[in-house]
Short mmCIF file of C-alpha atoms and ligand atoms in Angstrom, two decimals:
data_model
loop_
_atom_site.label_atom_id
_atom_site.label_comp_id
_atom_site.label_asym_id
_atom_site.label_seq_id
_atom_site.Cartn_x
_atom_site.Cartn_y
_atom_site.Cartn_z
CA MET A 1 24.41 -127.94 72.12
CA GLY A 2 23.92 -130.65 74.71
CA THR A 3 21.35 -130.64 77.45
CA GLN A 4 21.79 -127.92 80.01
CA ALA A 5 19.33 -128.86 82.71
CA GLU A 6 21.39 -127.00 85.28
CA GLU A 7 20.65 -123.76 83.50
CA ILE A 8 17.07 -123.94 84.72
CA PRO A 9 17.21 -122.79 88.34
CA ARG A 10 14.84 -124.87 90.42
CA GLY A 11 13.51 -124.56 93.90
CA ARG A 12 15.18 -127.76 95.05
CA GLY A 13 15.30 -128.06 98.83
CA THR A 14 13.60 -124.76 99.47
CA ALA A 15 10.05 -126.00 100.03
CA SER A 16 10.24 -125.41 103.77
CA LYS A 17 10.37 -121.72 102.94
CA ILE A 18 6.60 -121.68 102.37
CA LEU A 19 5.77 -123.01 105.78
CA GLU A 20 8.10 -120.59 107.50
CA VAL A 21 7.02 -117.53 105.63
CA VAL A 22 3.25 -117.83 105.30
CA PRO A 23 1.24 -118.43 108.45
CA ILE A 24 -2.38 -119.51 107.84
CA SER A 25 -4.48 -116.40 107.14
CA ALA A 26 -1.47 -114.13 107.17
CA PRO A 27 -2.42 -110.47 107.42
CA ARG A 28 -1.41 -108.51 104.37
CA PRO A 29 -1.58 -104.85 105.42
CA LEU A 30 0.69 -103.50 102.68
CA SER A 31 -1.20 -105.33 99.91
CA ALA A 32 -4.47 -104.01 101.33
CA ALA A 33 -3.21 -100.42 101.52
CA LEU A 34 -1.72 -100.50 98.02
CA TYR A 35 -4.84 -102.06 96.55
CA ALA A 36 -6.98 -99.33 98.16
CA GLU A 37 -4.66 -96.80 96.54
CA ALA A 38 -4.83 -98.64 93.21
CA ARG A 39 -8.63 -98.38 93.19
CA GLN A 40 -8.29 -94.58 93.30
CA HIS A 41 -6.43 -94.56 90.02
CA MET A 42 -7.39 -97.63 87.99
CA PRO A 43 -10.78 -99.25 87.28
CA GLY A 44 -11.19 -101.91 89.95
CA GLY A 45 -7.57 -101.31 90.98
CA VAL A 46 -6.28 -103.56 88.21
CA SER A 47 -5.01 -103.47 84.64
CA SER A 48 -6.85 -106.69 83.66
CA PRO A 49 -10.15 -107.83 85.22
CA VAL A 50 -9.54 -111.33 86.64
CA ARG A 51 -6.73 -109.90 88.79
CA ALA A 52 -9.35 -108.24 91.02
CA PHE A 53 -10.31 -111.55 92.76
CA ALA A 54 -14.03 -110.95 92.03
CA ALA A 55 -14.51 -114.69 91.43
CA VAL A 56 -12.96 -115.89 94.69
CA GLY A 57 -13.63 -113.00 97.06
CA GLY A 58 -11.10 -111.27 99.30
CA GLU A 59 -8.43 -108.75 98.45
CA PRO A 60 -5.99 -109.25 95.60
CA LEU A 61 -2.33 -109.45 96.52
CA VAL A 62 0.19 -106.93 95.29
CA PHE A 63 3.48 -108.55 94.33
CA ALA A 64 6.99 -107.21 94.75
CA SER A 65 9.18 -109.87 93.14
CA GLY A 66 9.50 -113.37 91.78
CA ALA A 67 12.34 -115.89 91.53
CA GLY A 68 12.13 -119.37 90.02
CA PRO A 69 8.90 -121.04 91.22
CA TRP A 70 8.36 -118.40 93.91
CA ILE A 71 6.53 -115.11 94.02
CA THR A 72 6.72 -112.64 96.93
CA ASP A 73 4.04 -110.15 97.92
CA VAL A 74 4.71 -106.64 99.23
CA ASP A 75 4.14 -107.89 102.79
CA GLY A 76 7.06 -110.27 102.40
CA HIS A 77 5.11 -113.56 102.09
CA THR A 78 6.48 -115.98 99.53
CA TYR A 79 4.21 -118.35 97.59
CA LEU A 80 4.64 -121.15 95.11
CA ASP A 81 3.26 -119.55 91.95
CA LEU A 82 0.97 -121.58 89.68
CA VAL A 83 -0.15 -118.54 87.69
CA GLY A 84 3.20 -117.86 86.04
CA SER A 85 1.91 -114.53 84.72
CA TRP A 86 -0.97 -116.51 83.14
CA GLY A 87 1.29 -118.81 81.19
CA PRO A 88 4.42 -117.12 79.85
CA LEU A 89 6.77 -118.10 82.70
CA ILE A 90 7.42 -121.74 81.82
CA LEU A 91 11.02 -121.28 83.06
CA GLY A 92 9.89 -119.62 86.31
CA HIS A 93 10.32 -116.02 87.41
CA ALA A 94 13.34 -113.90 86.50
CA HIS A 95 15.34 -116.64 84.82
CA PRO A 96 18.91 -115.27 84.97
CA GLN A 97 19.68 -115.82 81.28
CA VAL A 98 16.41 -114.28 80.15
CA VAL A 99 16.92 -111.27 82.42
CA GLU A 100 20.50 -110.87 81.19
CA ALA A 101 19.38 -110.98 77.55
CA VAL A 102 16.79 -108.27 78.21
CA CYS A 103 19.34 -106.07 80.02
CA GLN A 104 21.84 -106.40 77.20
CA ALA A 105 19.16 -105.61 74.63
CA ALA A 106 18.06 -102.56 76.64
CA ARG A 107 21.58 -101.18 76.63
CA ARG A 108 21.61 -101.44 72.84
CA GLY A 109 18.39 -99.45 72.52
CA LEU A 110 14.76 -99.89 73.56
CA SER A 111 13.16 -99.73 70.16
CA PHE A 112 14.20 -98.95 66.61
CA GLY A 113 10.92 -99.10 64.72
CA ALA A 114 12.89 -101.14 62.20
CA THR A 115 14.10 -104.71 61.88
CA CYS A 116 16.66 -105.95 64.42
CA PRO A 117 18.74 -109.17 64.30
CA ASP A 118 17.06 -110.91 67.29
CA GLU A 119 13.71 -110.44 65.63
CA ILE A 120 14.85 -112.45 62.62
CA GLU A 121 16.30 -115.11 64.91
CA LEU A 122 13.05 -115.34 66.86
CA ALA A 123 11.03 -115.79 63.66
CA ARG A 124 13.46 -118.51 62.58
CA GLU A 125 13.16 -120.22 65.98
CA ILE A 126 9.34 -120.10 65.81
CA ARG A 127 9.35 -121.63 62.32
CA GLY A 128 11.66 -124.38 63.54
CA ALA A 129 9.18 -125.28 66.27
CA PHE A 130 6.03 -124.89 64.14
CA PRO A 131 6.53 -126.39 60.67
CA ALA A 132 3.02 -125.20 59.70
CA MET A 133 4.22 -121.59 59.95
CA ASP A 134 5.92 -120.78 56.66
CA LEU A 135 5.99 -117.07 57.47
CA VAL A 136 5.58 -115.29 60.83
CA ARG A 137 4.45 -111.74 61.69
CA LEU A 138 5.34 -110.42 65.16
CA VAL A 139 2.85 -108.27 67.07
CA SER A 140 2.60 -107.07 70.68
CA SER A 141 -0.09 -109.26 72.27
CA GLY A 142 -2.14 -112.40 71.81
CA THR A 143 -5.18 -110.24 71.17
CA GLU A 144 -3.46 -108.63 68.20
CA ALA A 145 -2.32 -112.00 66.89
CA THR A 146 -5.83 -113.50 66.72
CA MET A 147 -7.47 -110.30 65.53
CA SER A 148 -4.92 -109.98 62.71
CA ALA A 149 -5.02 -113.66 61.76
CA LEU A 150 -8.80 -113.47 61.33
CA ARG A 151 -8.64 -110.30 59.26
CA LEU A 152 -6.14 -112.15 57.09
CA ALA A 153 -8.45 -115.18 56.84
CA ARG A 154 -11.26 -112.93 55.67
CA GLY A 155 -9.00 -111.11 53.22
CA PHE A 156 -7.73 -114.40 51.83
CA THR A 157 -11.05 -116.21 51.49
CA GLY A 158 -13.23 -113.22 50.64
CA ARG A 159 -15.76 -114.52 53.16
CA SER A 160 -16.95 -112.64 56.23
CA ARG A 161 -18.17 -114.96 58.98
CA LEU A 162 -16.11 -116.61 61.72
CA VAL A 163 -16.71 -119.67 63.86
CA LYS A 164 -15.49 -119.82 67.43
CA PHE A 165 -16.24 -122.29 70.20
CA GLU A 166 -18.00 -121.31 73.42
CA GLY A 167 -15.58 -120.85 76.30
CA CYS A 168 -12.56 -120.36 74.05
CA TYR A 169 -10.92 -116.99 74.61
CA HIS A 170 -9.08 -115.34 71.76
CA GLY A 171 -8.30 -111.95 73.23
CA HIS A 172 -10.63 -109.00 73.54
CA SER A 173 -11.14 -107.73 69.99
CA ASP A 174 -14.81 -107.00 69.23
CA GLY A 175 -15.62 -109.94 66.98
CA LEU A 176 -14.10 -112.46 69.39
CA LEU A 177 -15.71 -111.28 72.62
CA VAL A 178 -18.61 -113.62 72.09
CA LYS A 179 -19.02 -116.47 74.59
CA ALA A 180 -15.37 -115.98 75.39
CA GLY A 181 -14.82 -117.83 78.67
CA SER A 182 -12.44 -116.61 81.38
CA GLY A 183 -13.20 -113.16 82.76
CA ALA A 184 -16.38 -113.00 80.69
CA THR A 185 -17.61 -116.30 82.14
CA THR A 186 -16.72 -115.24 85.65
CA PHE A 187 -18.73 -112.08 85.37
CA GLY A 188 -21.67 -113.72 83.64
CA THR A 189 -21.53 -111.24 80.77
CA PRO A 190 -20.29 -113.36 77.90
CA ASP A 191 -20.96 -110.58 75.43
CA SER A 192 -19.22 -107.36 76.40
CA ALA A 193 -21.08 -104.07 76.33
CA GLY A 194 -19.71 -101.92 73.56
CA VAL A 195 -19.58 -104.65 70.93
CA PRO A 196 -22.08 -103.70 68.20
CA ALA A 197 -24.60 -106.41 67.37
CA GLU A 198 -23.63 -106.07 63.70
CA VAL A 199 -20.08 -107.08 64.60
CA ALA A 200 -21.05 -109.97 66.89
CA ARG A 201 -23.43 -111.27 64.21
CA HIS A 202 -20.48 -112.23 62.04
CA THR A 203 -19.23 -114.61 64.74
CA VAL A 204 -21.02 -117.94 65.03
CA THR A 205 -20.42 -119.82 68.29
CA LEU A 206 -20.65 -123.58 68.71
CA PRO A 207 -20.17 -125.86 71.72
CA PHE A 208 -16.54 -126.96 72.18
CA ASN A 209 -15.94 -130.59 71.23
CA ASP A 210 -19.03 -130.67 68.99
CA ALA A 211 -17.76 -131.47 65.48
CA ASP A 212 -21.27 -132.46 64.32
CA ALA A 213 -22.49 -128.92 64.96
CA LEU A 214 -19.58 -127.59 62.90
CA GLU A 215 -20.38 -130.01 60.09
CA ARG A 216 -24.03 -128.90 59.99
CA LEU A 217 -23.00 -125.24 59.91
CA LEU A 218 -20.34 -125.59 57.22
CA ALA A 219 -22.64 -127.70 55.04
CA SER A 220 -25.52 -125.21 55.20
CA PRO A 221 -25.86 -123.12 52.02
CA GLY A 222 -24.42 -119.61 52.19
CA SER A 223 -22.66 -120.25 55.49
CA ASP A 224 -19.86 -117.92 54.27
CA ILE A 225 -17.31 -119.08 56.88
CA ALA A 226 -13.85 -117.54 56.43
CA ALA A 227 -12.25 -119.25 59.41
CA VAL A 228 -12.75 -121.56 62.32
CA ILE A 229 -10.67 -120.50 65.32
CA LEU A 230 -10.14 -122.55 68.45
CA GLU A 231 -7.89 -123.25 71.37
CA PRO A 232 -6.81 -126.81 70.49
CA VAL A 233 -6.68 -127.48 74.22
CA ALA A 234 -9.06 -125.01 75.82
CA GLY A 235 -7.55 -123.21 78.80
CA ASN A 236 -9.85 -120.26 79.25
CA MET A 237 -12.94 -122.02 80.64
CA GLY A 238 -10.64 -124.01 82.89
CA LEU A 239 -8.67 -126.79 81.19
CA VAL A 240 -10.83 -128.70 78.69
CA PRO A 241 -8.99 -131.16 76.44
CA PRO A 242 -10.18 -131.91 72.90
CA ALA A 243 -12.32 -135.05 72.68
CA GLU A 244 -10.83 -138.00 70.83
CA GLY A 245 -10.87 -137.18 67.10
CA PHE A 246 -12.36 -133.68 67.52
CA LEU A 247 -9.36 -131.76 66.16
CA GLN A 248 -8.98 -134.18 63.25
CA ARG A 249 -12.60 -133.69 62.24
CA VAL A 250 -12.35 -129.91 62.51
CA ARG A 251 -9.29 -130.11 60.25
CA GLU A 252 -11.07 -132.26 57.68
CA LEU A 253 -14.29 -130.23 57.71
CA THR A 254 -12.55 -126.87 57.29
CA ARG A 255 -10.45 -128.22 54.44
CA GLN A 256 -13.50 -129.70 52.75
CA HIS A 257 -15.49 -126.44 52.97
CA GLY A 258 -12.70 -123.98 52.16
CA ALA A 259 -12.60 -122.29 55.57
CA LEU A 260 -9.20 -121.64 57.15
CA LEU A 261 -8.39 -123.45 60.39
CA VAL A 262 -6.80 -121.10 62.93
CA PHE A 263 -5.18 -122.64 65.99
CA ASP A 264 -4.98 -120.14 68.82
CA GLU A 265 -1.89 -121.49 70.55
CA VAL A 266 -1.24 -118.32 72.57
CA MET A 267 -1.47 -120.46 75.72
CA THR A 268 -0.51 -123.91 74.42
CA GLY A 269 2.38 -122.91 72.11
CA PHE A 270 5.75 -124.00 73.59
CA ARG A 271 3.74 -125.18 76.63
CA LEU A 272 2.27 -128.61 75.78
CA ALA A 273 5.25 -129.42 73.57
CA PHE A 274 7.90 -127.25 71.93
CA GLY A 275 5.69 -127.26 68.82
CA GLY A 276 2.49 -126.73 70.84
CA ALA A 277 -0.77 -128.63 70.61
CA GLN A 278 -0.33 -129.07 66.85
CA GLU A 279 2.80 -131.14 67.53
CA LEU A 280 1.14 -133.05 70.39
CA TYR A 281 -1.97 -133.98 68.36
CA GLY A 282 -0.36 -134.08 64.90
CA ILE A 283 -2.61 -131.49 63.22
CA ARG A 284 -1.51 -128.91 60.68
CA PRO A 285 -3.63 -125.74 60.89
CA ASP A 286 -3.63 -123.07 58.17
CA LEU A 287 -2.79 -120.28 60.61
CA THR A 288 -1.35 -120.31 64.12
CA CYS A 289 -1.47 -117.59 66.79
CA LEU A 290 1.17 -117.35 69.50
CA GLY A 291 1.81 -115.17 72.55
CA LYS A 292 2.72 -115.67 76.21
CA ILE A 293 5.78 -118.02 76.26
CA VAL A 294 7.01 -116.73 72.90
CA GLY A 295 7.80 -113.43 74.67
CA GLY A 296 9.43 -115.01 77.72
CA GLY A 297 7.42 -112.73 80.04
CA MET A 298 7.61 -109.59 77.90
CA PRO A 299 4.68 -108.28 75.78
CA ILE A 300 4.46 -110.09 72.45
CA GLY A 301 2.28 -111.99 70.02
CA ALA A 302 2.83 -113.66 66.67
CA TYR A 303 0.78 -115.13 63.88
CA GLY A 304 1.76 -117.12 60.86
CA GLY A 305 1.00 -120.08 58.66
CA ARG A 306 0.65 -121.12 55.05
CA ARG A 307 2.87 -119.12 52.74
CA ASP A 308 0.11 -118.49 50.18
CA VAL A 309 -2.07 -117.08 52.95
CA MET A 310 0.66 -115.05 54.70
CA GLU A 311 1.62 -113.47 51.38
CA HIS A 312 -1.66 -111.58 51.61
CA VAL A 313 -0.29 -109.56 54.57
CA ALA A 314 1.03 -106.04 53.87
CA PRO A 315 3.56 -105.18 52.47
CA LEU A 316 3.30 -108.30 50.28
CA GLY A 317 -0.47 -108.23 49.97
CA PRO A 318 -3.68 -106.25 50.54
CA VAL A 319 -4.42 -107.17 54.19
CA TYR A 320 -3.18 -104.30 56.37
CA GLN A 321 -1.66 -104.88 59.80
CA ALA A 322 1.07 -102.88 61.55
CA GLY A 323 2.59 -102.02 64.93
CA THR A 324 4.90 -99.25 66.19
CA LEU A 325 6.53 -101.53 68.77
CA SER A 326 6.13 -104.83 66.89
CA GLY A 327 9.29 -106.93 67.02
CA ASN A 328 10.40 -104.91 70.05
CA PRO A 329 14.08 -105.69 70.82
CA LEU A 330 13.47 -106.39 74.53
CA SER A 331 10.53 -108.69 73.90
CA VAL A 332 12.29 -110.63 71.18
CA ALA A 333 15.44 -110.96 73.33
CA ALA A 334 13.37 -112.46 76.18
CA GLY A 335 11.44 -114.68 73.82
CA LEU A 336 14.45 -115.87 71.85
CA THR A 337 16.39 -116.76 75.03
CA THR A 338 13.38 -118.62 76.42
CA LEU A 339 12.80 -120.62 73.25
CA ARG A 340 16.47 -121.55 72.95
CA LEU A 341 16.52 -122.77 76.56
CA LEU A 342 13.39 -124.84 75.92
CA ARG A 343 14.79 -126.35 72.73
CA GLN A 344 18.13 -127.16 74.32
CA ASN A 345 16.48 -128.66 77.40
CA ALA A 346 13.86 -130.80 75.71
CA GLU A 347 13.57 -132.99 78.84
CA ILE A 348 11.67 -130.09 80.43
CA TYR A 349 8.45 -131.31 78.81
CA ARG A 350 8.89 -134.81 80.20
CA ARG A 351 9.63 -133.42 83.65
CA LEU A 352 6.57 -131.17 83.53
CA GLU A 353 4.42 -134.14 82.50
CA GLU A 354 5.79 -136.17 85.43
CA ALA A 355 5.15 -133.35 87.88
CA GLY A 356 1.61 -132.97 86.53
CA ALA A 357 0.95 -136.70 86.80
CA ARG A 358 2.16 -136.77 90.42
CA LEU A 359 -0.03 -133.83 91.30
CA GLU A 360 -2.99 -135.52 89.64
CA ALA A 361 -2.44 -138.79 91.50
CA GLY A 362 -2.13 -136.85 94.77
CA LEU A 363 -5.38 -135.02 94.08
CA GLN A 364 -7.28 -138.22 93.33
CA GLN A 365 -6.12 -139.72 96.63
CA SER A 366 -6.96 -136.62 98.63
CA ALA A 367 -10.37 -136.17 96.97
CA ARG A 368 -11.27 -139.78 97.80
CA ARG A 369 -9.90 -139.61 101.32
CA HIS A 370 -11.81 -136.44 102.17
CA GLY A 371 -14.89 -137.11 100.03
CA VAL A 372 -14.71 -133.78 98.17
CA PRO A 373 -16.15 -133.79 94.62
CA VAL A 374 -13.23 -132.33 92.70
CA ARG A 375 -11.39 -133.53 89.61
CA MET A 376 -8.24 -132.35 87.96
CA GLN A 377 -8.31 -131.90 84.20
CA ARG A 378 -4.82 -131.66 82.80
CA VAL A 379 -2.78 -131.77 79.63
CA GLY A 380 0.94 -131.67 80.44
CA SER A 381 1.64 -128.63 82.61
CA MET A 382 -1.77 -126.96 82.11
CA LEU A 383 -4.44 -127.95 84.63
CA THR A 384 -7.63 -127.01 86.43
CA TRP A 385 -9.19 -128.31 89.65
CA PHE A 386 -12.89 -128.47 88.74
CA PHE A 387 -15.29 -128.73 91.67
CA THR A 388 -17.59 -131.34 90.17
CA ASP A 389 -17.55 -135.12 89.96
CA ARG A 390 -18.22 -135.26 86.22
CA PRO A 391 -15.90 -134.61 83.28
CA VAL A 392 -16.04 -131.09 81.85
CA ARG A 393 -16.12 -131.17 78.04
CA ASN A 394 -17.52 -127.74 77.16
CA LEU A 395 -18.58 -124.39 78.60
CA SER A 396 -22.05 -125.40 79.77
CA GLU A 397 -20.55 -128.29 81.73
CA ALA A 398 -17.88 -125.98 83.16
CA ARG A 399 -20.64 -123.67 84.34
CA THR A 400 -22.14 -126.44 86.51
CA CYS A 401 -19.02 -126.49 88.72
CA ASP A 402 -19.24 -125.30 92.31
CA THR A 403 -17.49 -121.93 92.08
CA ARG A 404 -17.96 -121.24 95.80
CA ALA A 405 -16.09 -124.43 96.60
CA PHE A 406 -13.37 -123.25 94.22
CA GLY A 407 -13.20 -119.96 96.15
CA ARG A 408 -12.63 -121.84 99.40
CA PHE A 409 -10.04 -124.02 97.71
CA PHE A 410 -8.26 -120.95 96.37
CA HIS A 411 -8.06 -119.29 99.79
CA GLY A 412 -7.07 -122.57 101.48
CA MET A 413 -4.20 -122.96 99.03
CA LEU A 414 -3.19 -119.32 99.46
CA ALA A 415 -3.05 -119.78 103.23
CA ARG A 416 -0.76 -122.76 102.60
CA GLY A 417 1.58 -120.73 100.46
CA VAL A 418 0.30 -121.54 96.97
CA TYR A 419 -0.87 -118.84 94.57
CA LEU A 420 -3.46 -120.14 92.08
CA PRO A 421 -5.37 -118.34 89.32
CA PRO A 422 -8.23 -116.62 91.18
CA SER A 423 -11.07 -118.22 89.17
CA GLN A 424 -12.56 -121.66 88.51
CA PHE A 425 -12.45 -120.85 84.80
CA GLU A 426 -8.70 -120.46 84.39
CA ALA A 427 -5.86 -122.90 83.88
CA ALA A 428 -3.00 -123.17 86.36
CA PHE A 429 0.53 -123.68 85.04
CA LEU A 430 3.46 -125.72 86.27
CA SER A 431 6.92 -124.34 85.55
CA ALA A 432 10.22 -126.04 84.91
CA ALA A 433 11.48 -124.21 88.00
CA LEU A 434 9.43 -126.48 90.29
CA GLY A 435 11.62 -129.03 92.03
CA GLU A 436 10.48 -132.32 93.51
CA ALA A 437 10.19 -130.77 96.97
CA GLU A 438 7.84 -128.12 95.62
CA VAL A 439 5.64 -130.70 93.91
CA GLU A 440 5.37 -132.57 97.24
CA GLN A 441 4.55 -129.27 98.90
CA LEU A 442 1.76 -128.69 96.39
CA ILE A 443 0.33 -132.16 97.02
CA GLU A 444 0.35 -131.52 100.78
CA ALA A 445 -1.28 -128.11 100.35
CA VAL A 446 -4.06 -129.68 98.25
CA ASP A 447 -4.57 -132.42 100.84
CA GLY A 448 -4.66 -129.97 103.74
CA THR A 449 -7.09 -127.69 101.92
CA LEU A 450 -9.48 -130.48 100.91
CA ALA A 451 -9.37 -131.86 104.49
CA GLU A 452 -10.33 -128.43 105.77
CA MET A 453 -13.12 -128.11 103.20
CA ALA A 454 -14.49 -131.53 104.20
CA ARG A 455 -14.56 -130.56 107.89
CA SER A 456 -16.63 -127.40 107.50
C1 PLP B 1 -4.01 -115.04 76.72
C2 PLP B 1 -4.70 -115.49 75.51
C3 PLP B 1 -5.00 -114.59 74.46
C4 PLP B 1 -4.80 -113.12 74.58
O1 PLP B 1 -3.45 -112.77 74.71
P1 PLP B 1 -3.10 -111.30 75.30
O2 PLP B 1 -1.61 -111.24 75.19
O3 PLP B 1 -3.63 -111.30 76.71
O4 PLP B 1 -3.79 -110.32 74.46
C5 PLP B 1 -5.55 -115.10 73.31
N1 PLP B 1 -5.81 -116.42 73.19
C6 PLP B 1 -5.52 -117.30 74.16
C7 PLP B 1 -5.81 -118.75 73.95
C8 PLP B 1 -4.99 -116.86 75.36
O5 PLP B 1 -4.77 -117.74 76.34
#
């Protein structure tokens, strides 16, 4: 198939919509009323903690709909959305072909608890994008993917300890909720209550980008490391790219010491390139975890890798892992349609890079002009505005950022019609649905917000 750029609906020429619809400090009575109601029924009024706006203050918005790059709250205000459901929506909201595929799948049946054709196609599509994945198991979330991949690594190696890097988030399973960035960082409780010390003890944490620390650990006698897991580009302490040569050294060290290398590409897979960070940086991990984009906005996760390792998964091998709704027909229909659109429109990644570069140049100008210490860290369409004047290379450096300044930035952007992740320690995402007018609008919103921050 040829390129089908026109199949990606974009917000071309609609940027003025933001200015019309969202007055500065718009009142949001319906959001406020619904959120008050939500708090009666759900802890903190949310189904996932960062949604509660604890890190930026103010009341969370309640959303009614999304289309392309736009998201609309229940009060009828429309925003440019840089959250994209925390990463999955690389094609924007409610892409017509993705929605149609889900509707057709739903009419055929919501779940069979048995193999369906789209599931096989999705696995084939994933393998085409990720040559390091000889076999793929579908699950229902990123959390399940990482949890299962690490059980497999332990089952395969016969070793029990894991290495993770501080600030990397790999879902909320017990053994991985140790110095896990994101929500945990925001709330200052890196180790969740309810995780037994005996479980956490099996997880060793090291500073991100510190290959020397990994070398010392792996070389120490009896280190017993089954796997080293990392986000190849960290997105859950804000965007922190790998230092030059870091991923290569982690690859060499794990190989040398017989530990499996697990790339958690739940966020970066199909985002930084069709084949994820491993394509971008040319690294072949032993196991890869996917989620987010691979479900096109529906719940999903996947893990896979070396055939000899994956053959240890039940029913082929002794490592048990299962799921009633795994390979769900609606999720795989959304994911398959999304991946096909991405593959057939490969120029999307170049366009996202261009949009990111323009936004970055705009930020640098505005930061200089208004004298605000802020820097954008970005890889492709994943980015964070860090309120600091120094590069952020790991979690302890991320923690030195001015989170109150981020809170003001967040609310300034919101008032200008841009919805950002409500925390300094999250990545924002550009989507292929953003047109040139929307990118200009973003640059203006950043400039206006930084000008306002400089004045007060
Ligand atoms: C989002 C995310 C997860 C968890 O995925 P869920 O679907 O929320 O369980 C794991 N790892 C990374 C890198 C993520 O960004």
